[in-house]
């Protein structure tokens, strides 16, 4: 199975760092972020990749090349400007033409998702889309409990949200492409969860959620990036090393 890594964004939340380097190449513990993501996927036996690039694409392509240094095969889909998640997948369509299904992974997120279990889940459900959902999301603000008389009855400081959230990883069937095409992806940015998935739901197509309690970190934000970038090496290993178990006290447990 091929994996599409979405690495086309401008990384505006990480400026001024991303004024000079693309977000997937920001350094973490001696390696670019995207290299850690690639190593994590390769640890699950994924050997073929399409990296969707746009902003400062040459830097990404020059660093990773054809992937042989990591024992994998890498092809690239480059656009003049970011096209949204669905638009980036659309641009990759010729490179995915022989794939009955494929994995889509964000290029700015570290997570401890079990990709093999995720793929088995998708095979069993036989849906058009499977979405990786984590039940571990800690709110970044305190919330109050208020009764009907508007009296505060309690406070919850940065509590866990009691609903699964998408971590941006999907398994898509080849049949997703006609649905993306409806939104004219060559003319405008098109998003998967905001635009394409609702149409699938309206038409009764199979969209399934793979819910597990796993940690993930959105490195597209300065606070999360700095938190992991400055971890002592032995603690960073728990976050970055493929197949490692996450120390639940470290990083953004979302």
PDB file of C-alpha atoms in Angstrom:
ATOM      1  CA  UNK A   1       0.000   0.000   0.000  1.00  0.00           C
ATOM      2  CA  UNK A   2       1.258   3.473  -0.863  1.00  0.00           C
ATOM      3  CA  UNK A   3       1.227   6.339   1.599  1.00  0.00           C
ATOM      4  CA  UNK A   4       0.604   9.935   0.560  1.00  0.00           C
ATOM      5  CA  UNK A   5       2.327  12.430   2.859  1.00  0.00           C
ATOM      6  CA  UNK A   6       0.819  15.908   2.728  1.00  0.00           C
ATOM      7  CA  UNK A   7       3.751  18.333   2.820  1.00  0.00           C
ATOM      8  CA  UNK A   8       2.572  21.245   0.676  1.00  0.00           C
ATOM      9  CA  UNK A   9       1.478  23.795   3.281  1.00  0.00           C
ATOM     10  CA  UNK A  10       3.161  27.119   3.956  1.00  0.00           C
ATOM     11  CA  UNK A  11       3.443  26.500   7.701  1.00  0.00           C
ATOM     12  CA  UNK A  12       2.245  29.983   8.619  1.00  0.00           C
ATOM     13  CA  UNK A  13       1.765  29.013  12.273  1.00  0.00           C
ATOM     14  CA  UNK A  14       5.505  28.308  12.547  1.00  0.00           C
ATOM     15  CA  UNK A  15       6.732  31.606  11.176  1.00  0.00           C
ATOM     16  CA  UNK A  16       9.396  32.972  11.154  1.00  0.00           C
ATOM     17  CA  UNK A  17      10.979  29.483  11.048  1.00  0.00           C
ATOM     18  CA  UNK A  18       9.048  28.570   7.918  1.00  0.00           C
ATOM     19  CA  UNK A  19      10.024  31.753   6.117  1.00  0.00           C
ATOM     20  CA  UNK A  20      13.238  29.929   5.254  1.00  0.00           C
ATOM     21  CA  UNK A  21      12.479  26.214   5.375  1.00  0.00           C
ATOM     22  CA  UNK A  22       9.260  24.255   4.719  1.00  0.00           C
ATOM     23  CA  UNK A  23       7.441  22.978   7.763  1.00  0.00           C
ATOM     24  CA  UNK A  24       8.237  19.273   7.072  1.00  0.00           C
ATOM     25  CA  UNK A  25      11.951  20.092   7.326  1.00  0.00           C
ATOM     26  CA  UNK A  26      11.920  21.843  10.698  1.00  0.00           C
ATOM     27  CA  UNK A  27      14.572  20.129  12.843  1.00  0.00           C
ATOM     28  CA  UNK A  28      13.670  17.809  15.691  1.00  0.00           C
ATOM     29  CA  UNK A  29      16.398  16.047  17.646  1.00  0.00           C
ATOM     30  CA  UNK A  30      18.824  16.043  14.742  1.00  0.00           C
ATOM     31  CA  UNK A  31      16.397  15.070  11.969  1.00  0.00           C
ATOM     32  CA  UNK A  32      13.703  16.893   9.982  1.00  0.00           C
ATOM     33  CA  UNK A  33      10.132  16.349  11.161  1.00  0.00           C
ATOM     34  CA  UNK A  34       9.222  14.559   7.930  1.00  0.00           C
ATOM     35  CA  UNK A  35      12.062  12.090   8.372  1.00  0.00           C
ATOM     36  CA  UNK A  36      10.668  11.041  11.748  1.00  0.00           C
ATOM     37  CA  UNK A  37       7.243  10.586  10.137  1.00  0.00           C
ATOM     38  CA  UNK A  38       8.768   8.528   7.335  1.00  0.00           C
ATOM     39  CA  UNK A  39      10.686   6.334   9.781  1.00  0.00           C
ATOM     40  CA  UNK A  40       7.532   5.719  11.774  1.00  0.00           C
ATOM     41  CA  UNK A  41       5.611   4.607   8.695  1.00  0.00           C
ATOM     42  CA  UNK A  42       8.492   2.467   7.423  1.00  0.00           C
ATOM     43  CA  UNK A  43       8.564   0.674  10.772  1.00  0.00           C
ATOM     44  CA  UNK A  44       5.124  -0.688   9.826  1.00  0.00           C
ATOM     45  CA  UNK A  45       6.403  -2.029   6.510  1.00  0.00           C
ATOM     46  CA  UNK A  46       5.215   0.796   4.249  1.00  0.00           C
ATOM     47  CA  UNK A  47       7.763   1.126   1.452  1.00  0.00           C
ATOM     48  CA  UNK A  48       6.133   3.265  -1.266  1.00  0.00           C
ATOM     49  CA  UNK A  49       5.403   6.961  -0.814  1.00  0.00           C
ATOM     50  CA  UNK A  50       4.068   9.950  -2.671  1.00  0.00           C
ATOM     51  CA  UNK A  51       5.018  13.249  -1.055  1.00  0.00           C
ATOM     52  CA  UNK A  52       2.729  16.140  -2.014  1.00  0.00           C
ATOM     53  CA  UNK A  53       4.784  19.338  -2.121  1.00  0.00           C
ATOM     54  CA  UNK A  54       4.369  22.980  -3.058  1.00  0.00           C
ATOM     55  CA  UNK A  55       5.884  25.616  -0.758  1.00  0.00           C
ATOM     56  CA  UNK A  56       9.712  25.420  -0.926  1.00  0.00           C
ATOM     57  CA  UNK A  57       9.258  22.041  -2.609  1.00  0.00           C
ATOM     58  CA  UNK A  58      12.853  21.866  -3.854  1.00  0.00           C
ATOM     59  CA  UNK A  59      14.189  21.657  -0.317  1.00  0.00           C
ATOM     60  CA  UNK A  60      12.023  18.644   0.494  1.00  0.00           C
ATOM     61  CA  UNK A  61      12.782  16.878  -2.780  1.00  0.00           C
ATOM     62  CA  UNK A  62      16.530  17.549  -2.499  1.00  0.00           C
ATOM     63  CA  UNK A  63      16.661  16.125   1.027  1.00  0.00           C
ATOM     64  CA  UNK A  64      14.632  12.967   0.502  1.00  0.00           C
ATOM     65  CA  UNK A  65      15.410  12.260  -3.141  1.00  0.00           C
ATOM     66  CA  UNK A  66      14.150   8.865  -4.285  1.00  0.00           C
ATOM     67  CA  UNK A  67      14.100   7.472  -0.744  1.00  0.00           C
ATOM     68  CA  UNK A  68      16.790   4.845  -1.229  1.00  0.00           C
ATOM     69  CA  UNK A  69      18.723   6.144   1.785  1.00  0.00           C
ATOM     70  CA  UNK A  70      15.843   4.858   3.939  1.00  0.00           C
ATOM     71  CA  UNK A  71      15.140   1.725   1.925  1.00  0.00           C
ATOM     72  CA  UNK A  72      11.899   3.107   0.480  1.00  0.00           C
ATOM     73  CA  UNK A  73      10.618   4.498  -2.828  1.00  0.00           C
ATOM     74  CA  UNK A  74       9.513   8.126  -3.005  1.00  0.00           C
ATOM     75  CA  UNK A  75       7.723   9.938  -5.817  1.00  0.00           C
ATOM     76  CA  UNK A  76       6.580  13.554  -5.713  1.00  0.00           C
ATOM     77  CA  UNK A  77       3.462  15.467  -6.670  1.00  0.00           C
ATOM     78  CA  UNK A  78       4.259  19.175  -6.860  1.00  0.00           C
ATOM     79  CA  UNK A  79       1.801  22.018  -7.302  1.00  0.00           C
ATOM     80  CA  UNK A  80       2.276  25.737  -7.740  1.00  0.00           C
ATOM     81  CA  UNK A  81       0.297  26.432  -4.570  1.00  0.00           C
ATOM     82  CA  UNK A  82      -1.208  24.376  -1.727  1.00  0.00           C
ATOM     83  CA  UNK A  83      -4.496  22.805  -2.845  1.00  0.00           C
ATOM     84  CA  UNK A  84      -6.125  21.587   0.382  1.00  0.00           C
ATOM     85  CA  UNK A  85      -6.104  17.976   1.568  1.00  0.00           C
ATOM     86  CA  UNK A  86      -8.454  16.718  -1.137  1.00  0.00           C
ATOM     87  CA  UNK A  87      -6.754  18.831  -3.773  1.00  0.00           C
ATOM     88  CA  UNK A  88      -3.347  17.413  -2.908  1.00  0.00           C
ATOM     89  CA  UNK A  89      -4.740  13.869  -3.130  1.00  0.00           C
ATOM     90  CA  UNK A  90      -6.252  14.777  -6.509  1.00  0.00           C
ATOM     91  CA  UNK A  91      -2.871  15.927  -7.789  1.00  0.00           C
ATOM     92  CA  UNK A  92      -1.443  12.517  -6.845  1.00  0.00           C
ATOM     93  CA  UNK A  93      -4.099  10.575  -8.747  1.00  0.00           C
ATOM     94  CA  UNK A  94      -1.864   9.400 -11.594  1.00  0.00           C
ATOM     95  CA  UNK A  95       0.746   8.148  -9.133  1.00  0.00           C
ATOM     96  CA  UNK A  96      -2.008   6.244  -7.311  1.00  0.00           C
ATOM     97  CA  UNK A  97      -3.824   4.887 -10.373  1.00  0.00           C
ATOM     98  CA  UNK A  98      -2.848   1.281  -9.677  1.00  0.00           C
ATOM     99  CA  UNK A  99      -3.664   1.430  -5.966  1.00  0.00           C
ATOM    100  CA  UNK A 100      -7.083   0.100  -4.902  1.00  0.00           C
ATOM    101  CA  UNK A 101      -6.609   2.018  -1.640  1.00  0.00           C
ATOM    102  CA  UNK A 102      -3.974   4.260  -0.092  1.00  0.00           C
ATOM    103  CA  UNK A 103      -2.975   5.904   3.167  1.00  0.00           C
ATOM    104  CA  UNK A 104      -2.970   9.683   3.633  1.00  0.00           C
ATOM    105  CA  UNK A 105      -0.779  11.118   6.391  1.00  0.00           C
ATOM    106  CA  UNK A 106      -0.207  14.756   7.449  1.00  0.00           C
ATOM    107  CA  UNK A 107       3.352  16.017   7.145  1.00  0.00           C
ATOM    108  CA  UNK A 108       3.185  18.026  10.369  1.00  0.00           C
ATOM    109  CA  UNK A 109       1.932  15.488  12.898  1.00  0.00           C
ATOM    110  CA  UNK A 110       3.671  12.901  15.051  1.00  0.00           C
ATOM    111  CA  UNK A 111       1.465  10.146  16.399  1.00  0.00           C
ATOM    112  CA  UNK A 112       1.529   6.686  17.894  1.00  0.00           C
ATOM    113  CA  UNK A 113      -1.122   5.213  15.618  1.00  0.00           C
ATOM    114  CA  UNK A 114      -0.852   1.487  14.886  1.00  0.00           C
ATOM    115  CA  UNK A 115      -0.983   1.638  11.089  1.00  0.00           C
ATOM    116  CA  UNK A 116      -1.251  -2.133  10.671  1.00  0.00           C
ATOM    117  CA  UNK A 117      -4.306  -2.268  12.915  1.00  0.00           C
ATOM    118  CA  UNK A 118      -5.725   0.741  11.066  1.00  0.00           C
ATOM    119  CA  UNK A 119      -5.295  -0.982   7.700  1.00  0.00           C
ATOM    120  CA  UNK A 120      -6.871  -4.203   9.006  1.00  0.00           C
ATOM    121  CA  UNK A 121      -9.825  -2.178  10.281  1.00  0.00           C
ATOM    122  CA  UNK A 122     -10.316  -0.571   6.861  1.00  0.00           C
ATOM    123  CA  UNK A 123     -10.214  -3.959   5.139  1.00  0.00           C
ATOM    124  CA  UNK A 124     -12.859  -5.333   7.492  1.00  0.00           C
ATOM    125  CA  UNK A 125     -15.272  -2.416   7.211  1.00  0.00           C
ATOM    126  CA  UNK A 126     -14.981  -2.187   3.401  1.00  0.00           C
ATOM    127  CA  UNK A 127     -15.840   1.488   3.426  1.00  0.00           C
ATOM    128  CA  UNK A 128     -14.737   4.243   1.062  1.00  0.00           C
ATOM    129  CA  UNK A 129     -12.997   6.108   3.891  1.00  0.00           C
ATOM    130  CA  UNK A 130     -11.535   5.262   7.269  1.00  0.00           C
ATOM    131  CA  UNK A 131     -10.542   8.109   9.588  1.00  0.00           C
ATOM    132  CA  UNK A 132      -8.010   7.668  12.400  1.00  0.00           C
ATOM    133  CA  UNK A 133      -9.509   9.116  15.582  1.00  0.00           C
ATOM    134  CA  UNK A 134      -7.836   9.546  18.936  1.00  0.00           C
ATOM    135  CA  UNK A 135      -9.832   9.540  22.159  1.00  0.00           C
ATOM    136  CA  UNK A 136      -6.968  11.429  23.817  1.00  0.00           C
ATOM    137  CA  UNK A 137      -7.458  15.161  23.376  1.00  0.00           C
ATOM    138  CA  UNK A 138      -6.577  17.536  26.164  1.00  0.00           C
ATOM    139  CA  UNK A 139      -8.227  20.952  26.003  1.00  0.00           C
ATOM    140  CA  UNK A 140      -5.778  23.816  26.187  1.00  0.00           C
ATOM    141  CA  UNK A 141      -8.075  26.018  28.262  1.00  0.00           C
ATOM    142  CA  UNK A 142      -9.976  25.562  31.477  1.00  0.00           C
ATOM    143  CA  UNK A 143     -13.735  25.051  31.254  1.00  0.00           C
ATOM    144  CA  UNK A 144     -16.510  25.747  33.729  1.00  0.00           C
ATOM    145  CA  UNK A 145     -19.563  23.747  34.661  1.00  0.00           C
ATOM    146  CA  UNK A 146     -22.632  26.009  34.831  1.00  0.00           C
ATOM    147  CA  UNK A 147     -26.110  25.095  36.056  1.00  0.00           C
ATOM    148  CA  UNK A 148     -29.455  26.365  34.736  1.00  0.00           C
ATOM    149  CA  UNK A 149     -29.300  29.378  37.051  1.00  0.00           C
ATOM    150  CA  UNK A 150     -25.920  30.321  35.549  1.00  0.00           C
ATOM    151  CA  UNK A 151     -24.116  29.433  38.757  1.00  0.00           C
ATOM    152  CA  UNK A 152     -20.685  27.937  38.307  1.00  0.00           C
ATOM    153  CA  UNK A 153     -20.615  24.563  39.975  1.00  0.00           C
ATOM    154  CA  UNK A 154     -17.086  23.555  39.135  1.00  0.00           C
ATOM    155  CA  UNK A 155     -13.980  24.084  37.059  1.00  0.00           C
ATOM    156  CA  UNK A 156     -12.110  21.645  34.859  1.00  0.00           C
ATOM    157  CA  UNK A 157      -8.595  22.768  34.066  1.00  0.00           C
ATOM    158  CA  UNK A 158      -7.407  21.524  30.672  1.00  0.00           C
ATOM    159  CA  UNK A 159      -9.593  18.442  30.850  1.00  0.00           C
ATOM    160  CA  UNK A 160      -9.702  15.646  28.295  1.00  0.00           C
ATOM    161  CA  UNK A 161     -12.397  16.129  25.679  1.00  0.00           C
ATOM    162  CA  UNK A 162     -14.817  13.235  25.907  1.00  0.00           C
ATOM    163  CA  UNK A 163     -15.074  12.785  22.130  1.00  0.00           C
ATOM    164  CA  UNK A 164     -12.712  11.225  19.570  1.00  0.00           C
ATOM    165  CA  UNK A 165     -10.918  13.687  17.312  1.00  0.00           C
ATOM    166  CA  UNK A 166      -9.380  13.239  13.883  1.00  0.00           C
ATOM    167  CA  UNK A 167      -5.590  13.174  13.800  1.00  0.00           C
ATOM    168  CA  UNK A 168      -5.507  13.810  10.056  1.00  0.00           C
ATOM    169  CA  UNK A 169      -4.709  10.291   8.857  1.00  0.00           C
ATOM    170  CA  UNK A 170      -7.049   8.552   6.408  1.00  0.00           C
ATOM    171  CA  UNK A 171      -7.367   5.390   4.392  1.00  0.00           C
ATOM    172  CA  UNK A 172      -9.069   6.101   1.081  1.00  0.00           C
ATOM    173  CA  UNK A 173     -10.392   3.863  -1.658  1.00  0.00           C
ATOM    174  CA  UNK A 174      -9.690   4.650  -5.308  1.00  0.00           C
ATOM    175  CA  UNK A 175     -13.407   5.460  -5.630  1.00  0.00           C
ATOM    176  CA  UNK A 176     -12.831   8.712  -3.684  1.00  0.00           C
ATOM    177  CA  UNK A 177     -11.569  10.525  -6.793  1.00  0.00           C
ATOM    178  CA  UNK A 178     -14.937  11.164  -8.524  1.00  0.00           C
ATOM    179  CA  UNK A 179     -16.162  12.789  -5.315  1.00  0.00           C
ATOM    180  CA  UNK A 180     -13.132  15.076  -5.155  1.00  0.00           C
ATOM    181  CA  UNK A 181     -13.563  15.944  -8.832  1.00  0.00           C
ATOM    182  CA  UNK A 182     -17.021  17.374  -8.147  1.00  0.00           C
ATOM    183  CA  UNK A 183     -15.385  20.299  -6.332  1.00  0.00           C
ATOM    184  CA  UNK A 184     -13.174  21.332  -9.270  1.00  0.00           C
ATOM    185  CA  UNK A 185      -9.875  20.734  -7.422  1.00  0.00           C
ATOM    186  CA  UNK A 186      -7.829  22.148 -10.283  1.00  0.00           C
ATOM    187  CA  UNK A 187      -9.496  25.536  -9.766  1.00  0.00           C
ATOM    188  CA  UNK A 188      -9.682  25.896  -5.991  1.00  0.00           C
ATOM    189  CA  UNK A 189      -8.553  24.426  -2.668  1.00  0.00           C
ATOM    190  CA  UNK A 190     -10.655  21.432  -1.621  1.00  0.00           C
ATOM    191  CA  UNK A 191     -10.718  19.850   1.825  1.00  0.00           C
ATOM    192  CA  UNK A 192     -11.450  16.207   2.606  1.00  0.00           C
ATOM    193  CA  UNK A 193     -13.269  16.343   5.986  1.00  0.00           C
ATOM    194  CA  UNK A 194     -15.019  19.673   5.414  1.00  0.00           C
ATOM    195  CA  UNK A 195     -16.205  19.154   1.838  1.00  0.00           C
ATOM    196  CA  UNK A 196     -15.749  15.648   0.431  1.00  0.00           C
ATOM    197  CA  UNK A 197     -16.611  13.484   3.435  1.00  0.00           C
ATOM    198  CA  UNK A 198     -20.005  15.172   4.055  1.00  0.00           C
ATOM    199  CA  UNK A 199     -21.036  14.311   0.484  1.00  0.00           C
ATOM    200  CA  UNK A 200     -20.108  10.670   1.069  1.00  0.00           C
ATOM    201  CA  UNK A 201     -22.229  10.666   4.227  1.00  0.00           C
ATOM    202  CA  UNK A 202     -25.174  12.253   2.426  1.00  0.00           C
ATOM    203  CA  UNK A 203     -25.030   9.551  -0.222  1.00  0.00           C
ATOM    204  CA  UNK A 204     -24.795   6.742   2.301  1.00  0.00           C
ATOM    205  CA  UNK A 205     -21.242   5.702   1.471  1.00  0.00           C
ATOM    206  CA  UNK A 206     -19.149   3.961   4.089  1.00  0.00           C
ATOM    207  CA  UNK A 207     -17.138   6.416   6.205  1.00  0.00           C
ATOM    208  CA  UNK A 208     -15.746   4.712   9.306  1.00  0.00           C
ATOM    209  CA  UNK A 209     -13.878   5.936  12.355  1.00  0.00           C
ATOM    210  CA  UNK A 210     -10.970   3.969  13.798  1.00  0.00           C
ATOM    211  CA  UNK A 211     -11.058   5.065  17.447  1.00  0.00           C
ATOM    212  CA  UNK A 212      -8.108   4.294  19.700  1.00  0.00           C
ATOM    213  CA  UNK A 213      -6.433   5.921  22.692  1.00  0.00           C
ATOM    214  CA  UNK A 214      -3.146   7.084  21.191  1.00  0.00           C
ATOM    215  CA  UNK A 215      -1.060  10.216  21.641  1.00  0.00           C
ATOM    216  CA  UNK A 216      -0.356  12.697  18.864  1.00  0.00           C
ATOM    217  CA  UNK A 217       1.367  16.029  18.492  1.00  0.00           C
ATOM    218  CA  UNK A 218       0.568  18.780  15.991  1.00  0.00           C
ATOM    219  CA  UNK A 219       4.055  20.102  15.239  1.00  0.00           C
ATOM    220  CA  UNK A 220       2.550  22.812  13.052  1.00  0.00           C
ATOM    221  CA  UNK A 221       2.173  24.950  16.187  1.00  0.00           C
ATOM    222  CA  UNK A 222       5.063  26.793  17.813  1.00  0.00           C
ATOM    223  CA  UNK A 223       4.298  25.624  21.367  1.00  0.00           C
ATOM    224  CA  UNK A 224       4.144  21.945  20.412  1.00  0.00           C
ATOM    225  CA  UNK A 225       7.208  22.186  18.205  1.00  0.00           C
ATOM    226  CA  UNK A 226       9.302  23.845  20.900  1.00  0.00           C
ATOM    227  CA  UNK A 227       8.091  21.397  23.561  1.00  0.00           C
ATOM    228  CA  UNK A 228       9.403  18.397  21.625  1.00  0.00           C
ATOM    229  CA  UNK A 229      12.437  20.145  20.130  1.00  0.00           C
ATOM    230  CA  UNK A 230      13.752  20.914  23.616  1.00  0.00           C
ATOM    231  CA  UNK A 231      13.083  17.555  25.239  1.00  0.00           C
ATOM    232  CA  UNK A 232      16.133  15.749  26.643  1.00  0.00           C
ATOM    233  CA  UNK A 233      17.233  13.012  24.182  1.00  0.00           C
ATOM    234  CA  UNK A 234      16.039  10.116  26.351  1.00  0.00           C
ATOM    235  CA  UNK A 235      12.563  11.653  26.650  1.00  0.00           C
ATOM    236  CA  UNK A 236      12.383  12.626  22.980  1.00  0.00           C
ATOM    237  CA  UNK A 237      13.076   9.002  22.085  1.00  0.00           C
ATOM    238  CA  UNK A 238       9.683   8.017  23.491  1.00  0.00           C
ATOM    239  CA  UNK A 239       7.974  10.491  21.149  1.00  0.00           C
ATOM    240  CA  UNK A 240      10.032  10.139  17.984  1.00  0.00           C
ATOM    241  CA  UNK A 241      11.388   6.586  17.821  1.00  0.00           C
ATOM    242  CA  UNK A 242       9.338   4.237  15.608  1.00  0.00           C
ATOM    243  CA  UNK A 243       7.460   1.618  17.562  1.00  0.00           C
ATOM    244  CA  UNK A 244       8.251   3.174  20.912  1.00  0.00           C
ATOM    245  CA  UNK A 245       5.657   3.576  23.622  1.00  0.00           C
ATOM    246  CA  UNK A 246       4.679   7.124  24.498  1.00  0.00           C
ATOM    247  CA  UNK A 247       5.274   8.525  27.934  1.00  0.00           C
ATOM    248  CA  UNK A 248       1.842   9.961  28.616  1.00  0.00           C
ATOM    249  CA  UNK A 249       3.267  12.833  30.634  1.00  0.00           C
ATOM    250  CA  UNK A 250       5.215  14.292  27.709  1.00  0.00           C
ATOM    251  CA  UNK A 251       4.231  16.475  24.808  1.00  0.00           C
ATOM    252  CA  UNK A 252       0.780  17.444  23.669  1.00  0.00           C
ATOM    253  CA  UNK A 253      -1.397  14.478  24.502  1.00  0.00           C
ATOM    254  CA  UNK A 254      -4.146  15.200  21.999  1.00  0.00           C
TER     255      UNK A 254
END
